[in-house]
């Protein structure tokens, strides 16, 4: 039989449960206005809590280097949605006075009100419970780059920024024609990442040069990551890859590659490929849309020209001329010029600045007529860009400035050069007007640089304001103009910095006037070109070991020959001595061992540079003195032989050299090495020679114990002074105009009586290097060189003070302020050094210091006010630094220390 299962349920219990349920549901029907008021109160409370949390987040992020917590961001997003839904309910009720008629409608609406109120209350409670709203991020190894306000690219900027916030987009390509503003936009992105809160551990900027190797890019990346660049240079590509990968793996980074010319294999470089998991970004600029595909860009953005309104705005920013604003006629003409620019930012900026000085409608009419006439001759975007830039080129004041710009364009693409060296090259090649003194041509050179900078045909290097460079598009334009706008393509042949290993296509030299093969890897020249019109040949910075006979035989018109920085080139071909039109020979840092006697045939030679030719041991007598047209002679660091040879002017102490150089009546600039007291005396006895001196290397014999530095007042153009290997030199003294100042036993300058003295002033002296002078006690004489920029003191075992300024006080005259313009200071192996200066100095522009092997130096004389400026980078030993004594903490804060000496770079 089956069993029977029975359940007994109390009828009362069922009734009670049913009534409870009905009562609970009925509450949604009762008091809807009150429930609506309750929802409004909950909504207002949550809005207040949301505002409090958002304010805390904003304050934290505004302080910098803080990222909001993911939980906080999720809560804020949920709150925004819930508030929107609650507001919709309130608005629905306000829009229906009958409040949803019918029992079912009121029931559902009442239930929504109660449910939403509970949700809002729960969110408000959670918001109040946040103790922390953000976390601090690692410091970014990047600094803000120089930039100007952007015009007309706001949309592209915002688009890129949205991609940065999108985890699905890792690689972004920014492409467009040259001069359209890609680098400027990339710079703005870089600066925003550096100066505002972001989520990246590293922001890395790399300037990519054309034909740059993967290993060179790796070194650039490694430098930004703080890796040892010196060590990386000797590592294999694979090892570099591992080092970079080790740093970047697990980090969130942004890699910005500016001016990419060909595909870069990121994995081989050691850069992890961006993906949704690692959140990294790569942003690059290029002129090629195809390259965006080759780089597998997730998104590519074309940067086009400006629309007419934005183009006009940018143009006006560069004109800044009330005459134009007040002249309707000029305004119309200016709008015509802007139209001709087709919205290209580089053209607008360049031409705008060129037109800034034009005041009359006639000038503006001529300008627009010139633009239109030139543009009609060519078609195509590249030609239009070059023509627009050519307009600025044509607007330069004179042909001399144009020639100076061309000389700069002969360098490799994207290369930088110091302003001083550039001016020296211009002068050496006769591009500056004839001048009687060194300071005249230098001032002229700086004036030309200023003109080129103001017209945007030249730009200051981003990382060092002492250097300048040509924009790639401007360089292309200049070389195009030099070839008569493409009509004579072989007239100016430039293949600089292309890593060539041999000279090729010499048949194209037939009509060439200029050939530049500098900065390649050419080892031998075996060709015999036919180039009777060639005027300038640049073979510097190669690996030349041999030049075939006959190579120079057809170069009868050659005026400039540059063979510099070919260390393995040991002989100057005799054919060179037959090129009687030569005016400039640059042999600096070559391995040549002697100058041939036939060099005396070059009677038109104006410039001879044999700086750093350490293997040079012979210059026959009467060769230099025969070069009667010589204006520039540079020979610091050339070799010599200790024994005196009657027919060799660089033998013994270089006395014969000074005797010959004194006979050169057209000298303007000379750099000399003096190796004996006799040579020094001969130099000091010739005022004309002293005035020409811009660089001196002094190496005195053992019997020299003192050197009177007052001669620097006569050698008023001297910029570089090197004193080395003077074993018994104990003092550097000076002589005032009123009485003699002698050095005491320790080499200190002492005053006598109360007579007011006129201290000497060596205004042009920029660099002083003192090495291996073991008995010198101080170098107080440097106080009288107010414009010193670089001081190097090494291996002077007896040096106790750099500047004994206390000895100058009370000795009459106005005490000079030392090191006011000093930028770099190197102190190496000075075991007795106890003081740099007797007083604290502000060092207003000092930026690099090297201190090694100075154990008795216990303090640095830095005034606390220096801490308010840019930090001074100091390379030194950690133990020495930790033992330093400071008068105040502010002085210590003026320095940024680096204990890895391998990272030190002298520049």
Coordinates of N, CA and C in Angstrom, one line a residue, residues 333-535:
X333 N 45.4 93.3 -49.6 CA 46.6 92.7 -50.2 C 47.2 91.6 -49.4
X334 N 47.2 91.8 -48.0 CA 47.6 90.8 -47.1 C 46.8 89.5 -47.2
X335 N 45.5 89.7 -47.4 CA 44.6 88.6 -47.6 C 44.9 87.8 -48.9
X336 N 45.3 88.6 -49.9 CA 45.8 87.9 -51.1 C 47.0 87.1 -50.9
X337 N 48.0 87.6 -50.1 CA 49.2 86.8 -49.7 C 48.8 85.5 -49.0
X338 N 47.9 85.7 -48.0 CA 47.5 84.5 -47.2 C 46.8 83.5 -48.1
X339 N 46.1 83.9 -49.1 CA 45.4 83.0 -50.0 C 46.5 82.2 -50.8
X340 N 47.6 82.9 -51.2 CA 48.6 82.3 -51.9 C 49.4 81.2 -51.1
X341 N 49.3 81.4 -49.8 CA 50.0 80.4 -48.9 C 49.2 79.1 -48.7
X342 N 48.0 79.1 -49.2 CA 47.2 77.9 -49.1 C 47.1 77.3 -47.7
X343 N 47.2 78.1 -46.7 CA 47.0 77.6 -45.4 C 48.2 76.8 -44.8
X344 N 49.3 76.8 -45.4 CA 50.5 76.1 -44.9 C 51.1 76.9 -43.8
X345 N 51.1 76.3 -42.5 CA 51.6 77.1 -41.4 C 53.0 77.6 -41.6
X346 N 53.9 76.7 -42.1 CA 55.3 77.2 -42.2 C 55.4 78.3 -43.2
X347 N 54.7 78.3 -44.3 CA 54.7 79.4 -45.2 C 54.1 80.7 -44.6
X348 N 53.0 80.5 -43.8 CA 52.4 81.7 -43.2 C 53.3 82.4 -42.2
X349 N 53.9 81.6 -41.4 CA 54.8 82.1 -40.4 C 56.1 82.7 -41.0
X350 N 56.7 82.1 -42.0 CA 57.9 82.6 -42.6 C 57.6 83.8 -43.4
X351 N 56.6 83.8 -44.2 CA 56.3 85.0 -45.1 C 55.7 86.1 -44.2
X352 N 54.9 85.8 -43.2 CA 54.4 86.8 -42.3 C 55.5 87.6 -41.6
X353 N 56.5 86.9 -41.2 CA 57.7 87.6 -40.5 C 58.5 88.4 -41.5
X354 N 58.6 87.8 -42.7 CA 59.3 88.6 -43.8 C 58.6 89.9 -44.1
X355 N 57.3 89.9 -44.1 CA 56.5 91.0 -44.4 C 56.3 92.0 -43.3
X356 N 56.7 91.6 -42.1 CA 56.4 92.4 -40.9 C 56.9 93.9 -41.0
X357 N 58.0 94.0 -41.8 CA 58.6 95.4 -41.9 C 58.1 96.2 -43.1
X358 N 57.2 95.6 -43.9 CA 56.7 96.3 -45.1 C 55.6 97.2 -44.6
X359 N 55.7 98.5 -45.0 CA 54.8 99.5 -44.5 C 53.8 100.1 -45.5
X360 N 54.1 100.0 -46.8 CA 53.4 100.7 -47.9 C 52.6 99.7 -48.7
X361 N 51.5 100.1 -49.3 CA 50.7 99.2 -50.2 C 51.6 98.8 -51.4
X362 N 52.5 99.7 -51.9 CA 53.3 99.3 -53.0 C 54.2 98.1 -52.7
X363 N 54.8 98.0 -51.5 CA 55.6 96.9 -51.1 C 54.7 95.6 -51.0
X364 N 53.5 95.7 -50.5 CA 52.6 94.6 -50.4 C 52.2 94.1 -51.8
X365 N 51.9 95.1 -52.7 CA 51.5 94.8 -54.1 C 52.7 94.0 -54.8
X366 N 53.9 94.5 -54.6 CA 55.0 93.8 -55.2 C 55.2 92.4 -54.6
X367 N 55.0 92.3 -53.3 CA 55.1 90.9 -52.7 C 54.1 89.9 -53.3
X368 N 52.9 90.3 -53.4 CA 51.8 89.4 -53.9 C 52.1 89.1 -55.4
X369 N 52.5 90.1 -56.1 CA 52.8 89.9 -57.5 C 54.0 88.9 -57.7
X370 N 55.0 89.0 -56.9 CA 56.1 88.1 -56.9 C 55.7 86.7 -56.6
X371 N 54.8 86.5 -55.6 CA 54.3 85.2 -55.2 C 53.6 84.6 -56.3
X372 N 52.7 85.3 -56.9 CA 51.8 84.8 -58.0 C 52.6 84.4 -59.2
X373 N 53.6 85.3 -59.5 CA 54.4 85.0 -60.7 C 55.2 83.7 -60.5
X374 N 55.8 83.6 -59.4 CA 56.6 82.4 -59.1 C 55.8 81.1 -59.1
X375 N 54.7 81.2 -58.4 CA 53.8 80.0 -58.2 C 53.3 79.5 -59.5
X376 N 53.1 80.3 -60.5 CA 52.5 79.9 -61.7 C 53.4 79.1 -62.6
X377 N 54.7 79.1 -62.2 CA 55.7 78.4 -63.0 C 55.8 76.9 -62.7
X378 N 55.3 76.6 -61.6 CA 55.4 75.2 -61.2 C 54.1 74.6 -60.7
X379 N 54.0 73.3 -60.6 CA 52.8 72.7 -60.1 C 53.2 71.6 -59.2
X380 N 52.2 71.2 -58.4 CA 52.5 70.1 -57.4 C 52.8 70.7 -56.0
X381 N 52.4 69.9 -55.0 CA 52.5 70.4 -53.6 C 53.9 70.7 -53.2
X382 N 54.8 69.8 -53.6 CA 56.2 70.0 -53.1 C 56.8 71.3 -53.7
X383 N 56.5 71.5 -55.0 CA 57.0 72.7 -55.6 C 56.4 74.0 -55.0
X384 N 55.1 73.9 -54.7 CA 54.4 75.1 -54.1 C 55.1 75.4 -52.7
X385 N 55.4 74.4 -52.0 CA 56.0 74.6 -50.7 C 57.4 75.2 -50.9
X386 N 58.2 74.7 -51.8 CA 59.5 75.2 -52.0 C 59.4 76.7 -52.6
X387 N 58.5 76.9 -53.4 CA 58.4 78.3 -53.9 C 58.0 79.3 -52.8
X388 N 57.1 78.8 -51.9 CA 56.7 79.7 -50.8 C 57.9 80.0 -49.9
X389 N 58.7 79.0 -49.7 CA 59.9 79.2 -48.9 C 60.9 80.0 -49.7
X390 N 61.0 79.8 -51.0 CA 61.9 80.6 -51.8 C 61.6 82.1 -51.7
X391 N 60.3 82.4 -51.6 CA 59.9 83.8 -51.5 C 60.6 84.4 -50.2
X392 N 60.6 83.7 -49.1 CA 61.2 84.2 -47.9 C 62.8 84.3 -48.2
X393 N 63.3 83.3 -48.9 CA 64.7 83.3 -49.2 C 65.0 84.5 -50.1
X394 N 64.2 84.8 -51.1 CA 64.4 85.9 -52.0 C 64.3 87.2 -51.3
X395 N 63.5 87.2 -50.2 CA 63.3 88.5 -49.4 C 64.5 88.8 -48.5
X396 N 65.5 87.9 -48.4 CA 66.6 88.2 -47.5 C 67.3 89.4 -48.0
X397 N 67.9 90.2 -47.1 CA 68.5 91.5 -47.5 C 69.5 91.5 -48.6
X398 N 70.4 90.4 -48.6 CA 71.5 90.5 -49.6 C 72.0 89.1 -49.9
X399 N 72.8 89.0 -50.9 CA 73.3 87.7 -51.4 C 74.2 87.0 -50.4
X400 N 74.9 87.8 -49.6 CA 75.8 87.3 -48.5 C 75.0 86.4 -47.6
X401 N 73.8 86.8 -47.2 CA 73.0 86.0 -46.2 C 72.6 84.8 -46.9
X402 N 72.2 84.9 -48.2 CA 71.8 83.7 -48.9 C 72.9 82.7 -49.0
X403 N 74.1 83.1 -49.3 CA 75.3 82.2 -49.3 C 75.5 81.6 -48.0
X404 N 75.3 82.3 -46.9 CA 75.5 81.7 -45.6 C 74.5 80.6 -45.3
X405 N 73.3 80.8 -45.8 CA 72.2 79.8 -45.6 C 72.6 78.6 -46.4
X406 N 73.1 78.7 -47.6 CA 73.5 77.6 -48.5 C 74.6 76.8 -47.8
X407 N 75.6 77.5 -47.2 CA 76.7 76.8 -46.5 C 76.1 75.9 -45.4
X408 N 75.1 76.4 -44.7 CA 74.5 75.6 -43.6 C 73.8 74.4 -44.2
X409 N 73.2 74.5 -45.4 CA 72.4 73.5 -46.0 C 73.3 72.3 -46.5
X410 N 74.6 72.6 -46.6 CA 75.5 71.5 -47.1 C 75.8 70.5 -46.0
X411 N 75.4 70.8 -44.8 CA 75.5 69.8 -43.7 C 74.5 68.7 -43.8
X412 N 74.7 67.6 -43.1 CA 73.7 66.6 -43.1 C 72.3 67.0 -42.6
X413 N 71.3 66.4 -43.0 CA 69.9 66.7 -42.6 C 69.8 66.6 -41.1
X414 N 69.1 67.6 -40.5 CA 68.7 67.7 -39.1 C 70.0 67.9 -38.2
X415 N 71.1 68.1 -38.8 CA 72.3 68.3 -38.0 C 72.3 69.7 -37.3
X416 N 72.9 69.8 -36.1 CA 73.0 71.0 -35.4 C 74.4 71.5 -35.4
X417 N 74.6 72.8 -35.2 CA 75.9 73.4 -35.2 C 75.9 74.6 -34.2
X418 N 77.0 74.8 -33.5 CA 77.0 75.9 -32.6 C 77.1 77.2 -33.4
X419 N 76.5 78.3 -32.9 CA 76.5 79.6 -33.6 C 77.9 80.0 -33.8
X420 N 78.8 79.9 -32.8 CA 80.2 80.3 -33.0 C 80.9 79.6 -34.1
X421 N 80.7 78.3 -34.1 CA 81.4 77.5 -35.2 C 80.9 77.9 -36.6
X422 N 79.6 78.0 -36.6 CA 79.0 78.4 -37.9 C 79.5 79.7 -38.4
X423 N 79.6 80.7 -37.5 CA 80.1 82.0 -37.9 C 81.6 81.9 -38.4
X424 N 82.4 81.0 -37.7 CA 83.7 80.8 -38.1 C 83.8 80.2 -39.5
X425 N 82.9 79.3 -39.8 CA 82.9 78.7 -41.1 C 82.6 79.7 -42.2
X426 N 81.6 80.5 -41.9 CA 81.2 81.6 -42.8 C 82.4 82.5 -43.1
X427 N 83.0 82.9 -42.1 CA 84.2 83.8 -42.3 C 85.3 83.2 -43.0
X428 N 85.6 81.9 -42.7 CA 86.7 81.2 -43.3 C 86.5 81.0 -44.8
X429 N 85.2 81.0 -45.2 CA 84.9 80.8 -46.6 C 84.6 82.1 -47.4
X430 N 84.9 83.2 -46.7 CA 84.7 84.5 -47.3 C 83.3 84.9 -47.5
X431 N 82.4 84.4 -46.8 CA 81.0 84.7 -46.9 C 80.5 86.0 -46.2
X432 N 81.4 86.4 -45.3 CA 81.1 87.6 -44.5 C 81.9 88.7 -45.2
X433 N 81.4 89.9 -45.1 CA 82.1 91.1 -45.7 C 83.5 91.2 -45.1
X434 N 84.4 91.8 -45.8 CA 85.8 92.0 -45.4 C 85.8 92.8 -44.1
X435 N 86.5 92.3 -43.1 CA 86.6 93.0 -41.8 C 88.0 93.1 -41.4
X436 N 88.3 94.1 -40.6 CA 89.7 94.3 -40.1 C 90.0 93.7 -38.8
X437 N 88.9 93.3 -38.1 CA 89.1 92.8 -36.7 C 88.1 91.6 -36.5
X438 N 88.5 90.7 -35.6 CA 87.8 89.5 -35.3 C 86.4 89.8 -34.8
X439 N 86.3 90.8 -33.9 CA 85.0 91.1 -33.3 C 84.0 91.7 -34.4
X440 N 84.5 92.3 -35.4 CA 83.7 92.9 -36.5 C 83.0 91.7 -37.2
X441 N 83.7 90.7 -37.6 CA 83.1 89.6 -38.4 C 82.2 88.8 -37.5
X442 N 82.5 88.6 -36.2 CA 81.6 87.9 -35.3 C 80.3 88.6 -35.2
X443 N 80.3 89.9 -35.0 CA 79.1 90.7 -34.8 C 78.3 90.6 -36.1
X444 N 79.0 90.6 -37.3 CA 78.3 90.5 -38.5 C 77.6 89.1 -38.6
X445 N 78.3 88.1 -38.2 CA 77.8 86.7 -38.2 C 76.5 86.6 -37.3
X446 N 76.6 87.1 -36.1 CA 75.4 87.0 -35.2 C 74.3 87.8 -35.8
X447 N 74.5 88.9 -36.5 CA 73.5 89.7 -37.1 C 72.8 88.8 -38.2
X448 N 73.6 88.1 -39.0 CA 73.0 87.2 -40.0 C 72.1 86.1 -39.4
X449 N 72.7 85.5 -38.3 CA 71.9 84.5 -37.6 C 70.6 85.0 -37.1
X450 N 70.6 86.3 -36.6 CA 69.4 86.9 -36.1 C 68.4 87.1 -37.2
X451 N 68.9 87.5 -38.4 CA 68.0 87.7 -39.6 C 67.4 86.4 -40.0
X452 N 68.2 85.3 -40.1 CA 67.6 84.0 -40.5 C 66.7 83.5 -39.5
X453 N 66.9 83.7 -38.2 CA 66.0 83.2 -37.1 C 64.7 84.0 -37.2
X454 N 64.7 85.3 -37.5 CA 63.5 86.1 -37.5 C 62.6 85.7 -38.7
X455 N 63.2 85.2 -39.8 CA 62.4 84.8 -41.0 C 62.1 83.4 -41.0
X456 N 62.4 82.7 -39.9 CA 62.1 81.2 -39.7 C 62.8 80.3 -40.7
X457 N 63.8 80.8 -41.3 CA 64.7 80.0 -42.2 C 65.7 79.2 -41.4
X458 N 65.8 79.6 -40.1 CA 66.8 78.9 -39.2 C 66.0 78.8 -37.9
X459 N 66.4 77.8 -37.1 CA 65.7 77.6 -35.8 C 66.7 77.2 -34.8
X460 N 66.4 77.6 -33.5 CA 67.3 77.2 -32.4 C 67.0 75.8 -32.0
X461 N 68.1 75.0 -31.8 CA 67.9 73.6 -31.4 C 67.1 73.5 -30.1
X462 N 66.3 72.5 -30.0 CA 65.4 72.3 -28.9 C 66.1 72.1 -27.6
X463 N 67.2 71.4 -27.6 CA 67.9 71.0 -26.3 C 69.0 71.9 -25.9
X464 N 69.5 72.8 -26.8 CA 70.7 73.6 -26.5 C 70.6 74.9 -27.3
X465 N 70.3 76.0 -26.7 CA 70.1 77.3 -27.3 C 71.3 77.8 -28.0
X466 N 72.5 77.2 -27.7 CA 73.7 77.6 -28.4 C 73.8 77.1 -29.8
X467 N 73.0 76.1 -30.1 CA 73.0 75.5 -31.4 C 71.8 75.9 -32.3
X468 N 72.1 75.9 -33.6 CA 71.0 76.2 -34.6 C 70.9 75.0 -35.6
X469 N 69.8 75.0 -36.3 CA 69.6 73.9 -37.3 C 68.7 74.4 -38.4
X470 N 68.7 73.8 -39.5 CA 67.8 74.1 -40.6 C 66.6 73.1 -40.5
X471 N 65.4 73.5 -40.7 CA 64.3 72.6 -40.8 C 64.5 71.8 -42.1
X472 N 64.1 70.6 -42.2 CA 64.4 69.8 -43.4 C 63.8 70.4 -44.6
X473 N 62.6 70.9 -44.5 CA 61.9 71.5 -45.7 C 62.7 72.7 -46.2
X474 N 63.2 73.5 -45.2 CA 63.9 74.7 -45.6 C 65.2 74.3 -46.3
X475 N 65.9 73.2 -45.7 CA 67.1 72.8 -46.4 C 66.9 72.3 -47.8
X476 N 65.8 71.5 -48.0 CA 65.4 71.1 -49.3 C 65.2 72.3 -50.3
X477 N 64.6 73.3 -49.8 CA 64.3 74.5 -50.6 C 65.6 75.2 -50.9
X478 N 66.5 75.3 -50.0 CA 67.8 76.0 -50.3 C 68.6 75.3 -51.3
X479 N 68.7 74.0 -51.2 CA 69.4 73.2 -52.2 C 68.8 73.2 -53.5
X480 N 67.4 73.3 -53.5 CA 66.7 73.4 -54.8 C 67.0 74.7 -55.5
X481 N 67.0 75.8 -54.7 CA 67.4 77.1 -55.2 C 68.8 77.1 -55.8
X482 N 69.7 76.4 -55.0 CA 71.1 76.4 -55.4 C 71.3 75.7 -56.8
X483 N 70.3 74.8 -57.1 CA 70.4 74.2 -58.4 C 69.6 74.9 -59.4
X484 N 69.4 76.2 -59.2 CA 68.6 77.0 -60.1 C 67.2 76.5 -60.2
X485 N 66.6 76.2 -59.1 CA 65.2 75.7 -59.0 C 65.0 74.4 -59.9
X486 N 66.0 73.5 -59.8 CA 65.9 72.3 -60.4 C 66.4 72.3 -61.9
X487 N 66.7 73.4 -62.4 CA 67.1 73.5 -63.8 C 68.5 73.0 -64.0
X488 N 69.4 73.1 -63.0 CA 70.8 72.7 -63.0 C 71.0 71.8 -61.8
X489 N 70.4 70.6 -61.8 CA 70.5 69.7 -60.7 C 71.9 69.3 -60.2
X490 N 72.8 69.3 -61.2 CA 74.2 68.9 -60.8 C 75.1 70.0 -60.4
X491 N 74.5 71.2 -60.3 CA 75.3 72.4 -59.9 C 75.7 72.3 -58.5
X492 N 74.9 71.8 -57.6 CA 75.1 71.7 -56.2 C 74.8 70.3 -55.8
X493 N 75.8 69.4 -55.6 CA 75.6 68.0 -55.3 C 75.9 67.8 -53.8
X494 N 74.9 67.4 -53.1 CA 75.0 67.2 -51.6 C 74.5 65.8 -51.3
X495 N 75.4 65.0 -50.8 CA 75.1 63.7 -50.3 C 75.8 63.5 -48.9
X496 N 75.5 64.5 -48.1 CA 76.1 64.5 -46.7 C 75.2 63.6 -45.8
X497 N 76.0 62.9 -44.9 CA 75.3 62.1 -43.9 C 74.5 60.9 -44.4
X498 N 74.9 60.4 -45.5 CA 74.1 59.2 -46.1 C 74.8 57.9 -45.9
X499 N 75.9 57.9 -45.2 CA 76.6 56.6 -44.9 C 77.3 56.0 -46.1
X500 N 77.6 56.9 -47.1 CA 78.3 56.4 -48.3 C 79.7 55.8 -48.0
X501 N 80.0 54.7 -48.6 CA 81.3 54.1 -48.4 C 82.3 54.4 -49.6
X502 N 81.8 55.0 -50.6 CA 82.7 55.3 -51.8 C 82.1 56.5 -52.5
X503 N 82.9 57.2 -53.3 CA 82.5 58.3 -54.1 C 81.9 57.7 -55.4
X504 N 80.7 58.0 -55.7 CA 80.0 57.5 -56.9 C 79.5 58.6 -57.8
X505 N 79.2 58.2 -59.0 CA 78.6 59.1 -60.0 C 79.4 60.4 -60.2
X506 N 80.7 60.2 -60.3 CA 81.6 61.4 -60.4 C 81.3 62.0 -61.8
X507 N 80.7 61.3 -62.7 CA 80.4 61.9 -64.0 C 79.4 63.1 -63.9
X508 N 78.7 63.1 -62.7 CA 77.8 64.3 -62.5 C 78.5 65.5 -61.9
X509 N 79.8 65.3 -61.7 CA 80.6 66.5 -61.2 C 81.0 67.4 -62.3
X510 N 80.7 67.1 -63.5 CA 81.2 67.9 -64.6 C 80.8 69.4 -64.5
X511 N 79.6 69.6 -64.1 CA 79.1 71.0 -64.1 C 79.0 71.5 -62.6
X512 N 79.4 70.7 -61.7 CA 79.2 71.0 -60.3 C 80.1 72.2 -59.9
X513 N 79.5 73.1 -59.0 CA 80.3 74.1 -58.4 C 80.5 73.8 -56.9
X514 N 79.6 73.0 -56.3 CA 79.8 72.6 -54.9 C 79.5 71.1 -54.8
X515 N 80.3 70.4 -54.1 CA 80.1 69.0 -53.8 C 80.3 68.8 -52.3
X516 N 79.3 68.2 -51.7 CA 79.4 68.0 -50.2 C 79.2 66.5 -50.0
X517 N 80.2 65.8 -49.5 CA 80.2 64.4 -49.1 C 80.5 64.2 -47.7
X518 N 80.3 65.3 -46.9 CA 80.8 65.2 -45.5 C 79.9 64.2 -44.7
X519 N 80.4 63.8 -43.6 CA 79.7 62.9 -42.7 C 79.3 61.6 -43.3
X520 N 80.2 61.0 -44.0 CA 79.9 59.6 -44.6 C 81.0 58.7 -44.0
X521 N 81.2 57.5 -44.7 CA 82.1 56.5 -44.3 C 83.1 56.2 -45.4
X522 N 83.4 57.1 -46.2 CA 84.3 56.9 -47.4 C 85.7 56.7 -46.9
X523 N 86.3 55.6 -47.4 CA 87.7 55.3 -46.9 C 88.7 55.6 -48.0
X524 N 88.4 55.3 -49.3 CA 89.3 55.5 -50.4 C 88.6 56.3 -51.5
X525 N 89.4 57.1 -52.2 CA 88.9 57.8 -53.4 C 89.7 57.3 -54.5
X526 N 89.1 56.6 -55.5 CA 89.9 56.1 -56.6 C 89.6 56.7 -57.9
X527 N 88.5 57.5 -57.9 CA 88.0 58.1 -59.2 C 88.8 59.4 -59.5
X528 N 88.7 59.8 -60.8 CA 89.4 61.0 -61.3 C 88.3 61.8 -62.0
X529 N 87.6 62.6 -61.2 CA 86.4 63.4 -61.8 C 87.0 64.5 -62.7
X530 N 86.1 64.9 -63.6 CA 86.4 66.0 -64.5 C 85.4 67.1 -64.1
X531 N 86.0 68.1 -63.3 CA 85.1 69.1 -62.8 C 85.8 70.5 -62.8
X532 N 85.9 71.1 -63.9 CA 86.7 72.4 -64.0 C 86.0 73.5 -63.3
X533 N 84.7 73.4 -63.0 CA 83.9 74.5 -62.4 C 83.8 74.4 -60.9
X534 N 84.3 73.3 -60.4 CA 84.1 73.0 -58.9 C 84.9 74.1 -58.1
X535 N 84.1 74.7 -57.2 CA 84.7 75.8 -56.3 C 84.8 75.3 -54.9

